[in-house]
Tab-separated table of C-alpha atoms in Angstrom:
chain	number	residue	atom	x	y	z
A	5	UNK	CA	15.137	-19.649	-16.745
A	6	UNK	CA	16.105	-20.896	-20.198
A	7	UNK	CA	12.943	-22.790	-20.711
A	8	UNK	CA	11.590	-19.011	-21.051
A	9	UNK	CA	14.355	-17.607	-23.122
A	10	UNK	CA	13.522	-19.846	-26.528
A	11	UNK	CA	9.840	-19.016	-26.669
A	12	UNK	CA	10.695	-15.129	-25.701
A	13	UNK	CA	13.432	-15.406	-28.565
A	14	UNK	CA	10.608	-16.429	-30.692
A	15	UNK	CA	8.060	-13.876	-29.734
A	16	UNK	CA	10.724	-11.527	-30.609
A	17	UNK	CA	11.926	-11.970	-33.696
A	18	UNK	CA	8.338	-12.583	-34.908
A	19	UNK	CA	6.949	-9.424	-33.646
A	20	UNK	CA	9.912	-7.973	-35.551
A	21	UNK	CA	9.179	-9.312	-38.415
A	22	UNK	CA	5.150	-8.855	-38.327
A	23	UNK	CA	4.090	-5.833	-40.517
A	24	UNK	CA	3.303	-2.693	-39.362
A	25	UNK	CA	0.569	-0.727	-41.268
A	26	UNK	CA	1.365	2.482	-43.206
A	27	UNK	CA	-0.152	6.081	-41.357
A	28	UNK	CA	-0.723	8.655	-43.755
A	29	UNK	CA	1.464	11.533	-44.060
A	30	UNK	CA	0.012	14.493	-44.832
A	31	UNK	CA	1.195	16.463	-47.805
A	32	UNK	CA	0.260	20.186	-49.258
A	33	UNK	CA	0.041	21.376	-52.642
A	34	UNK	CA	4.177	21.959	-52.429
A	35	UNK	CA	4.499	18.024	-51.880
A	36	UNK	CA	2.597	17.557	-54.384
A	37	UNK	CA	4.571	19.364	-56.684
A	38	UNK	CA	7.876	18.199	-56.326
A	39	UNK	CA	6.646	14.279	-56.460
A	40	UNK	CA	4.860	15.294	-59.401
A	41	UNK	CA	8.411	17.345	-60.717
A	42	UNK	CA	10.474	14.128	-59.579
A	43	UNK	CA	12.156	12.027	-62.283
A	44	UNK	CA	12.228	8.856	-60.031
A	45	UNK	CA	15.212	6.596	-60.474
A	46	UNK	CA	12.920	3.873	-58.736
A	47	UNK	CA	9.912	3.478	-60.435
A	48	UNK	CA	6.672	5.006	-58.418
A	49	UNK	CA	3.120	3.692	-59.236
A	50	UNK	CA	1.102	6.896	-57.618
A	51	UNK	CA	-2.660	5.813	-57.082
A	52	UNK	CA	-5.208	8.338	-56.147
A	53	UNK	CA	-7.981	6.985	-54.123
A	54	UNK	CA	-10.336	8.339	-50.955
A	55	UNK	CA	-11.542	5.723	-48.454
A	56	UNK	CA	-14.971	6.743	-49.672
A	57	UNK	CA	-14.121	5.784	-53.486
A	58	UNK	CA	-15.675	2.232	-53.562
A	59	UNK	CA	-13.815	1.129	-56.957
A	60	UNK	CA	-10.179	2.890	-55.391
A	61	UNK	CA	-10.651	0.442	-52.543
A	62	UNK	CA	-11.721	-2.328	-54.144
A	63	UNK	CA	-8.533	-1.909	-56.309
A	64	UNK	CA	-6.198	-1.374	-53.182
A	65	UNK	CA	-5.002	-5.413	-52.963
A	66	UNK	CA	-3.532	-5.359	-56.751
A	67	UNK	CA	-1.396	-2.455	-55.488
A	68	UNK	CA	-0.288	-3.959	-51.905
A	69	UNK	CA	0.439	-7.128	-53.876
A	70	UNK	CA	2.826	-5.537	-56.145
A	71	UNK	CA	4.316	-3.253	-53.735
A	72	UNK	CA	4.690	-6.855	-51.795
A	73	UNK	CA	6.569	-8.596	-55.077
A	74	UNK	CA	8.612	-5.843	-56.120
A	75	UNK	CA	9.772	-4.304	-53.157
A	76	UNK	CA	13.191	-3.462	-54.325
A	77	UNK	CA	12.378	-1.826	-57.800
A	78	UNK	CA	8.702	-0.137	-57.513
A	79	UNK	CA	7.285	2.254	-54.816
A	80	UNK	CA	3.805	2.335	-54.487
A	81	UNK	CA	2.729	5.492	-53.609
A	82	UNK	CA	-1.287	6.084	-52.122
A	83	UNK	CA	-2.458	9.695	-52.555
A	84	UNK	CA	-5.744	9.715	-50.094
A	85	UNK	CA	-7.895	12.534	-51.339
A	86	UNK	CA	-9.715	12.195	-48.197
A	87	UNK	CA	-10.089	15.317	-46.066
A	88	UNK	CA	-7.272	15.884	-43.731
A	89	UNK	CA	-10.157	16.182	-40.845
A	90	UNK	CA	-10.848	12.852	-41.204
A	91	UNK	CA	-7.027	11.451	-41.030
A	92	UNK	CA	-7.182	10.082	-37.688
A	93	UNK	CA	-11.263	9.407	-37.779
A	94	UNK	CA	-11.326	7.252	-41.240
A	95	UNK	CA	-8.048	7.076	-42.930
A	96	UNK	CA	-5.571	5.750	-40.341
A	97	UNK	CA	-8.078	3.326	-38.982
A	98	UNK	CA	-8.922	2.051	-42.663
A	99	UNK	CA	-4.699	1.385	-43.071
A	100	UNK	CA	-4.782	-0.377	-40.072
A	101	UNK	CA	-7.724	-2.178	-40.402
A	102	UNK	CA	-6.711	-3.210	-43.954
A	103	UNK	CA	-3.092	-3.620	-42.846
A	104	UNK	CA	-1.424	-1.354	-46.010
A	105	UNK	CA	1.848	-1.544	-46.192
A	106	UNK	CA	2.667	0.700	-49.332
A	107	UNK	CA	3.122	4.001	-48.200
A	108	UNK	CA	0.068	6.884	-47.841
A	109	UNK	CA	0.047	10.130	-48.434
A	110	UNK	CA	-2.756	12.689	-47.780
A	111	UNK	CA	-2.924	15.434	-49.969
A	112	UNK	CA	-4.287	18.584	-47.864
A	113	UNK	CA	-5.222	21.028	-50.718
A	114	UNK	CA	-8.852	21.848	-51.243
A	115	UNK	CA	-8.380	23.245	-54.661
A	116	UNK	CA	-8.396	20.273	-56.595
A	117	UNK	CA	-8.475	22.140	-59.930
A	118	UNK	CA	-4.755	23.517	-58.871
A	119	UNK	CA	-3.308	20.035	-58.813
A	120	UNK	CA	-5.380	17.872	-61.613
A	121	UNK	CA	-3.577	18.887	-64.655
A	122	UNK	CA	-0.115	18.407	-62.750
A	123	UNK	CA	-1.175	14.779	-63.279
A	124	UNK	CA	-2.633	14.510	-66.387
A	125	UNK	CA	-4.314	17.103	-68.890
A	126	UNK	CA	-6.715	14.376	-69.433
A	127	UNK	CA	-7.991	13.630	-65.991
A	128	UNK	CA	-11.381	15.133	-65.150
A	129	UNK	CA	-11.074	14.242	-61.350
A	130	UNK	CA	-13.254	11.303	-61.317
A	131	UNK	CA	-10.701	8.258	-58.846
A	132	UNK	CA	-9.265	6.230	-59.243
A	133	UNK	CA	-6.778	7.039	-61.242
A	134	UNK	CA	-2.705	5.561	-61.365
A	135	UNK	CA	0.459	7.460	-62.769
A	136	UNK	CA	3.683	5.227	-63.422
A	137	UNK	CA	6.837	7.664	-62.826
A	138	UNK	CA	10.341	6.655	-63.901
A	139	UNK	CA	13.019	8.283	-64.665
A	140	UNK	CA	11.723	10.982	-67.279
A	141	UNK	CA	8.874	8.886	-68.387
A	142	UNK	CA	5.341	9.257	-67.338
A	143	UNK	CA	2.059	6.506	-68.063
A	144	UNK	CA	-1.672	8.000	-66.655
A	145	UNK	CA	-4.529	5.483	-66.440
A	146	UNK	CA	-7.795	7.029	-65.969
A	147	UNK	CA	-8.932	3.299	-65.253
A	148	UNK	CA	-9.035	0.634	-62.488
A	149	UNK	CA	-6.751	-1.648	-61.818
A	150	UNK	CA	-6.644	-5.714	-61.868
A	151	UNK	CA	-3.303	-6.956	-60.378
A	152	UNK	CA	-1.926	-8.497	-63.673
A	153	UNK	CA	-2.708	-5.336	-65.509
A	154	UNK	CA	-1.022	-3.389	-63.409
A	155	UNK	CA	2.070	-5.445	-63.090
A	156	UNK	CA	2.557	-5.581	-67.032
A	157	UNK	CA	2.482	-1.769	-67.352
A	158	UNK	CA	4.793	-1.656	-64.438
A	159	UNK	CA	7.251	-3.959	-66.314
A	160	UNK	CA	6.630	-2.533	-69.809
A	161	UNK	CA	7.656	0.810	-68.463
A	162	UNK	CA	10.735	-0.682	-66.466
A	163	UNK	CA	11.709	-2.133	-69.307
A	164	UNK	CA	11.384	0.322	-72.125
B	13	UNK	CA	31.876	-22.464	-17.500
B	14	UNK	CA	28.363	-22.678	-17.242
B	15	UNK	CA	28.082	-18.872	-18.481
B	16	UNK	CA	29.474	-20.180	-21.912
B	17	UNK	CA	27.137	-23.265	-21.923
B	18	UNK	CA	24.324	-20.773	-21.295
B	19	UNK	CA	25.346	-18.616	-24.039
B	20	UNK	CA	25.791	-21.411	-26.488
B	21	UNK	CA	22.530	-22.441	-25.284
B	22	UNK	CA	20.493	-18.776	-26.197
B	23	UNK	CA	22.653	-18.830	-29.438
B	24	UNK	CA	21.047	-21.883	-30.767
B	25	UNK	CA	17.761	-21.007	-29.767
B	26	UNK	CA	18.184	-17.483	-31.320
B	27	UNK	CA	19.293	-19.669	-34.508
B	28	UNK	CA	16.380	-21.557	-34.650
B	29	UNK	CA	14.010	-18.945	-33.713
B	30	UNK	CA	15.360	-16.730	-36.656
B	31	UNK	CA	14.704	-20.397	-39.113
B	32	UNK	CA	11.656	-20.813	-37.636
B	33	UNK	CA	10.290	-17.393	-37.733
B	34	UNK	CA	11.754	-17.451	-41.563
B	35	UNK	CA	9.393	-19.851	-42.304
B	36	UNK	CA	6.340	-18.934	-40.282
B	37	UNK	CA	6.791	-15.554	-42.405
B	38	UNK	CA	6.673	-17.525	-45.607
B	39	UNK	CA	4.079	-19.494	-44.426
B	40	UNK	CA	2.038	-16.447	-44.248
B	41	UNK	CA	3.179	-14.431	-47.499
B	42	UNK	CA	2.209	-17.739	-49.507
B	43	UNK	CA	-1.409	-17.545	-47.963
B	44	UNK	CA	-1.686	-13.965	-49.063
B	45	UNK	CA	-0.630	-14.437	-52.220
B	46	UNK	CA	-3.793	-17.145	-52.383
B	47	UNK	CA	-5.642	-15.279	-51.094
B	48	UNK	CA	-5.048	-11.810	-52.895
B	49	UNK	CA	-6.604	-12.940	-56.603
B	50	UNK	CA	-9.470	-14.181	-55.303
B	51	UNK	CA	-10.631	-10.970	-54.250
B	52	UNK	CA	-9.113	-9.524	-56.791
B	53	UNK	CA	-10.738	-11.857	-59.128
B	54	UNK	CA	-14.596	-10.650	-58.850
B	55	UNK	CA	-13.574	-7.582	-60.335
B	56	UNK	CA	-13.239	-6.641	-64.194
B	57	UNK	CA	-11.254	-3.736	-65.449
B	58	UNK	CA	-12.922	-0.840	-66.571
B	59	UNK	CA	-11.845	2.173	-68.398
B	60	UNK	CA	-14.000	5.057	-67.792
B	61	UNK	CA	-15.805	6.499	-71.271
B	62	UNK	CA	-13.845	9.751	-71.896
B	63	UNK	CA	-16.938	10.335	-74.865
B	64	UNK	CA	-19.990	12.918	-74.391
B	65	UNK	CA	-20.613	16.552	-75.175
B	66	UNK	CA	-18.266	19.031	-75.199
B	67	UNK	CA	-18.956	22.722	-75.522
B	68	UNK	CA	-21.478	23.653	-78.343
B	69	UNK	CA	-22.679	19.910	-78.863
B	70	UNK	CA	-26.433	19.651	-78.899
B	71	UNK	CA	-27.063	17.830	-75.710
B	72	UNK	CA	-30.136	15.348	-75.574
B	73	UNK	CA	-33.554	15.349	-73.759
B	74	UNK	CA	-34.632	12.297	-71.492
B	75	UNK	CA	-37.716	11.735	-69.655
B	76	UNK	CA	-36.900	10.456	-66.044
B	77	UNK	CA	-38.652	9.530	-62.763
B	78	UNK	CA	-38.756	12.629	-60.188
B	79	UNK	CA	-38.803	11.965	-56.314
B	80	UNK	CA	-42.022	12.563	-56.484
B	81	UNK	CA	-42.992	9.831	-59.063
B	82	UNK	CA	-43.568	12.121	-61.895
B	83	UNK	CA	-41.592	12.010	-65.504
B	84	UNK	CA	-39.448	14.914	-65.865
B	85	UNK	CA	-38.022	15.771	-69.380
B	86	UNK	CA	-36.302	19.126	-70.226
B	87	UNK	CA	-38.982	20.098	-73.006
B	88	UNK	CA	-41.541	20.381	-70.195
B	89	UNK	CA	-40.075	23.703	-68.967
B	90	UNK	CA	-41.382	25.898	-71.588
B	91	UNK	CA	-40.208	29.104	-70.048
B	92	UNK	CA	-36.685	28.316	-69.206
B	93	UNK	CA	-33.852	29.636	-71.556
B	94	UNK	CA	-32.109	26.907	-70.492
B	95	UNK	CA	-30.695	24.113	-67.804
B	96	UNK	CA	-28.189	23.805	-65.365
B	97	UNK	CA	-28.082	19.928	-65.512
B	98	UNK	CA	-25.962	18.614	-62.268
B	99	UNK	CA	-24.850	14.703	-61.836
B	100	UNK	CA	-25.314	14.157	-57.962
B	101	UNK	CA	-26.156	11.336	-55.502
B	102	UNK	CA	-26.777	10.717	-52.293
B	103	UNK	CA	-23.235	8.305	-51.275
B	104	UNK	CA	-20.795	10.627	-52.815
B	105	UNK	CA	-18.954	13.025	-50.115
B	106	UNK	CA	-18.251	15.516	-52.387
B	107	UNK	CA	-22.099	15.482	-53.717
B	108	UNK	CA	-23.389	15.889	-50.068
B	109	UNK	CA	-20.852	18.991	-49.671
B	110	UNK	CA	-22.433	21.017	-52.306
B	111	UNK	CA	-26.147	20.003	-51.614
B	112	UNK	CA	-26.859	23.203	-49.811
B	113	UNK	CA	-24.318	25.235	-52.945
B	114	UNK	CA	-26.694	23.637	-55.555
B	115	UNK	CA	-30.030	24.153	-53.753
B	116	UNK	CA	-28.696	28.068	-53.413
B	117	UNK	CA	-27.757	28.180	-57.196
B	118	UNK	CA	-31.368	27.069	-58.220
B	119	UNK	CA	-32.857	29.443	-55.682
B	120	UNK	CA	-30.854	32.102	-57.606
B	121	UNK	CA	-31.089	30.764	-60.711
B	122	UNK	CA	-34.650	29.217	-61.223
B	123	UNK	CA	-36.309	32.940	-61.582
B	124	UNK	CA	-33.822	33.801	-63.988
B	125	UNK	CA	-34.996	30.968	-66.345
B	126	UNK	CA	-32.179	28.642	-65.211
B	127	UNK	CA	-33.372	25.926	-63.344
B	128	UNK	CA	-31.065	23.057	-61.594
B	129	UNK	CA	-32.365	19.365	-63.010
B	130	UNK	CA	-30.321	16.902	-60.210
B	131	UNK	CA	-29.788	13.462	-61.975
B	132	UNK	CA	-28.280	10.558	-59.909
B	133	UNK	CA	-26.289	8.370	-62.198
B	134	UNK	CA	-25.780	5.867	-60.202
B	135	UNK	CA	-26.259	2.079	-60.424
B	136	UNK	CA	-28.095	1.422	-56.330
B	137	UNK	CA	-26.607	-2.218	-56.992
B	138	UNK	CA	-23.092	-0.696	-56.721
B	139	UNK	CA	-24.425	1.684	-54.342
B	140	UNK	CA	-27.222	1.190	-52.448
B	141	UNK	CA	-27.525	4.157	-50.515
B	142	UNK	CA	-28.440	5.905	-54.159
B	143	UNK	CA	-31.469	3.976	-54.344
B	144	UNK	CA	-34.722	5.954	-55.455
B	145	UNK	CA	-36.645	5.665	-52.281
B	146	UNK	CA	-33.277	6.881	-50.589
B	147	UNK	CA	-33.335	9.768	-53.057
B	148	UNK	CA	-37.109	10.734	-51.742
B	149	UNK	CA	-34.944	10.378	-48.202
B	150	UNK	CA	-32.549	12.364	-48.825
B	151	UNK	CA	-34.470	15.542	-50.838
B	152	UNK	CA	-36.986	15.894	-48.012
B	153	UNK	CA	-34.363	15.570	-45.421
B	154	UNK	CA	-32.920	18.414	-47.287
B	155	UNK	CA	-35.125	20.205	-48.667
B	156	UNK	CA	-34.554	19.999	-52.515
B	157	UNK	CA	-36.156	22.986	-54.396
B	158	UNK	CA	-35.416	20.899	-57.757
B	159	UNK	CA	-35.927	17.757	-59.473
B	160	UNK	CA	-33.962	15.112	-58.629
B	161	UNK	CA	-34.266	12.546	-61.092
B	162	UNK	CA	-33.243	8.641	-61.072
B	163	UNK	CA	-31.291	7.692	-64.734
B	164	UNK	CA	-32.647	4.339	-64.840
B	165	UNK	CA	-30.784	2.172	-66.698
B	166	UNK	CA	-27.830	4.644	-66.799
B	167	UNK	CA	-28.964	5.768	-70.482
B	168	UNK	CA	-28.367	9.504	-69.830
B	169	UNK	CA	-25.052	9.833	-68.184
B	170	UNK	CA	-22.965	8.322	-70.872
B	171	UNK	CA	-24.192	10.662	-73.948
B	172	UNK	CA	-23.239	13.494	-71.478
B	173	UNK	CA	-20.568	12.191	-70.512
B	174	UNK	CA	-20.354	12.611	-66.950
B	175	UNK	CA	-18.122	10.403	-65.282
B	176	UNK	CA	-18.303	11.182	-61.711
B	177	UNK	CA	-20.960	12.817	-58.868
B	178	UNK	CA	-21.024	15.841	-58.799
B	179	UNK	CA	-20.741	16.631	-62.203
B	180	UNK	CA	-22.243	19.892	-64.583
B	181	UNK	CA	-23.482	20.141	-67.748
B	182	UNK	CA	-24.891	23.731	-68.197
B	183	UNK	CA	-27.431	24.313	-70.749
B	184	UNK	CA	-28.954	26.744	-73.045
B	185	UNK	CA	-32.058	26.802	-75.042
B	186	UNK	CA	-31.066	27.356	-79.092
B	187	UNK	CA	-33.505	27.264	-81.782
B	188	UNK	CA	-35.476	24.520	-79.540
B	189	UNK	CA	-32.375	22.599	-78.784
B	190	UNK	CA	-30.228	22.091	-75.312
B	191	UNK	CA	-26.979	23.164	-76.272
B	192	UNK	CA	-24.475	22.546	-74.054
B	193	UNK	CA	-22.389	26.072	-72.596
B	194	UNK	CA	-20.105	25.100	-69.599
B	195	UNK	CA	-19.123	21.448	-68.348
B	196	UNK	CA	-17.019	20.586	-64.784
B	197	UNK	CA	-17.262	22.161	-61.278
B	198	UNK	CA	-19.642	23.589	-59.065
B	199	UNK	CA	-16.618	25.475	-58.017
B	200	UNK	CA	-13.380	25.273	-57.007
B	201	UNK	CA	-13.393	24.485	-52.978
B	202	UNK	CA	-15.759	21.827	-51.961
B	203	UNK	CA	-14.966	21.679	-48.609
B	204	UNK	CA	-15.235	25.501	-47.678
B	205	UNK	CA	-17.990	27.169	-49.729
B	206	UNK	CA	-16.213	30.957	-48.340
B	207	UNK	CA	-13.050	30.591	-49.132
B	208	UNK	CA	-13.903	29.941	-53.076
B	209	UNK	CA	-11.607	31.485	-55.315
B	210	UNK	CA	-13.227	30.282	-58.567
B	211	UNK	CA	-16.975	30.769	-58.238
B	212	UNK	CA	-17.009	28.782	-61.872
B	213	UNK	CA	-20.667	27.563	-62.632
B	214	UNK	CA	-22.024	30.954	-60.914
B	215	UNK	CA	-20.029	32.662	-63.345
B	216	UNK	CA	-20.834	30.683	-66.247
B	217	UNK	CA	-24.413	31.213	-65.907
B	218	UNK	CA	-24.466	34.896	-65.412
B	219	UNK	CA	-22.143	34.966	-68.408
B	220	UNK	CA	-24.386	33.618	-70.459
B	221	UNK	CA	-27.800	35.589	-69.292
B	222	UNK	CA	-25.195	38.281	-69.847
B	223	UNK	CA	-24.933	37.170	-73.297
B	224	UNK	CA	-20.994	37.378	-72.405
B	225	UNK	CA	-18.079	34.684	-72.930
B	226	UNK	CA	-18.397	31.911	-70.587
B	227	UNK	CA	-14.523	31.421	-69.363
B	228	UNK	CA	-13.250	28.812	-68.729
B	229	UNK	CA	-15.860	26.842	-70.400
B	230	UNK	CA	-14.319	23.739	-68.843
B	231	UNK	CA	-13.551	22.849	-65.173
B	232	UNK	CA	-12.119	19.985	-63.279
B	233	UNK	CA	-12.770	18.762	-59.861
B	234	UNK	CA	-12.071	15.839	-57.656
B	235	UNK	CA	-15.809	13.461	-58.055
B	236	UNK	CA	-17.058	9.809	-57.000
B	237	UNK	CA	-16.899	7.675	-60.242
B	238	UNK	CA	-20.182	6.684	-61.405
B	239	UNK	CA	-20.281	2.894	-61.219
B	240	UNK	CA	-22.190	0.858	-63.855
């Protein structure tokens, strides 16, 4: 009997401890108003991507990384523009795949032109794009992301 | 007696387990962290060009390869009053949603002396599935009523100043010269073409055979970046 207990003790507290990946929650246009209304007190690094935006998930590890090294002071936010259809066909099975662990949203609103300019006047549409929130500050970056990059903004604006 | 031994027993092991398990986990977050630039690595940071036409800028000619191998500039129409110039290709979701929207508006708007020119922007190294011979594919699969030309090189896009598929530059002959009348959206829905509520490059274009204000001259919709 207690030959089995250490290994089970073990198999435990490691399956505890394994990661689980993120599932999208899906959000309307109201969601998306109030985050975009919010004045943070923890710094949020929103990133708009789509599992079909090549350069949005080539970008994804910088963000996973830094949600990884600053878990106490940033959270990473995912917006998937992906259509809610294809939640549980594409976009859960990519998190899962890719084991994300920074938390998705999926923004269900087909009238993108009714949510753009809540981001930034200067965004077009074209992803990815990132928006640091904190506190009543705002930073838009019509750009992708390398992970060192990223992390300076994040600590320029934390800092400020 | 034995009850306690037992317990001090599973206590230790629960000990240990929790140690070891500490650093099995940071075991694993050191491999990721090795792991994570090198992938990250191959990339270089890019800031899209925010340059190109906006409204009333004179808005240049090209001469590019058609699906069906012949060179297509905007000069060879010589009875259109003008262009509706749309940034597609083939990989981008949002491009294949309007394909049957676009073929529609140049149906409508060809005999009015506003033709749709399709360019795809696209570099098929970043995505292969925009390759010309998958262009050919993908215009006879649908049946394309316009050109759908290949920007080799990716000369074109930048001066307009598209930045992502699909993307419109609408047109109008001045004086001999393209200039440029309404940029943005298709329209405002792209996943349901009947429940539009903004019908904007429709509107635009009958605007301006109208010889009315074009408003707004300047739309925004969710696109696939055009990669380089």
């Amino acid at each position: 009997m207690k030959n089995i207990i250490f290994p089970l003790l073990l198999l435990i507290v490691i399956s505890c401890r394994e990661p689980v990946p993120q599932k999208a929650i899906v959000i309307d246009l109201e969601g998306m108003t109030h985050l975009m209304d919010g004045a943070p007190e923890k710094l949020q690094v929103i990133n708009f991507w789509a599992t079909w935006c090549k350069p949005c998930v080539d970008e994804l590890p910088a963000f996973e990384k830094l949600q990884a090294a600053y878990k106490d002071d940033i959270d990473v936010i995912l917006i998937s523009l992906d259509d809610a259809e294809n939640l549980e066909s594409k976009v859960n099975p990519f998190l899962k795949k890719n084991n994300i662990q920074s938390q998705v949203k999926l923004l269900n609103h087909p009238y993108a032109a009714e949510y753009i300019p809540m981001v930034d006047q200067h965004w077009d549409g074209a992803i990815p794009v990132t928006l640091l929130k904190y506190k009543n500050q705002k930073k838009f970056f019509n750009q992708e992301f390398q992970y060192k990059e990223l992390e300076t903004e994040v600590l320029s604006l934390m800092n400020k | 007696m034995k009850t306690l031994k037992v317990l001090t027993a599973v206590a230790v092991m629960a000990l240990i387990a929790v140690l070891a398990s500490g650093i099995i986990s940071f075991d694993t977050n050191k491999d990721h962290e090795n792991e994570t630039p090198n992938t990250i690595k191959k990339k270089t940071t890019t800031a899209r060009a925010i340059n190109g036409y906006d409204i009333g800028d004179v808005a240049t000619d090209f001469l590019l390869k058609n699906i069906d191998d012949t060179m297509v500039s905007l000069k060879d129409f010589k009875e259109a009053q003008g262009f509706i110039v749309i940034f597609t290709c083939n990989h981008c979701p949002y491009s294949v949603a309007y394909e049957d929207r676009i073929i529609a508006l140049d149906k409508e708007f060809k005999e009015q002396g506003y033709p749709v020119i399709a360019i795809n922007p696209n570099n098929p190294a970043a995505y292969p599935e925009d390759s010309f011979e998958n262009m050919k594919v993908r215009a006879q699969e649908k049946g394309f009523t316009f050109p759908y030309l290949f920007d080799a090189g990716q000369k074109i896009y930048p001066q307009y100043g598209a930045t992502k598929t699909p993307h419109v530059f609408l047109l109008q002959k001045e004086n001999g010269e393209n200039i440029v009348k309404y940029i943005g959206a298709i329209d405002d829905n792209h996943k349901d073409a009947s429940a539009i509520k903004n019908d904007y490059l429709r509107d635009a274009v009958n605007h301006l055979i109208n010889g009315e204000e074009i408003n707004p001259s300047k739309t925004v919709a969710i696109g696939c970046s055009i990669k380089k």
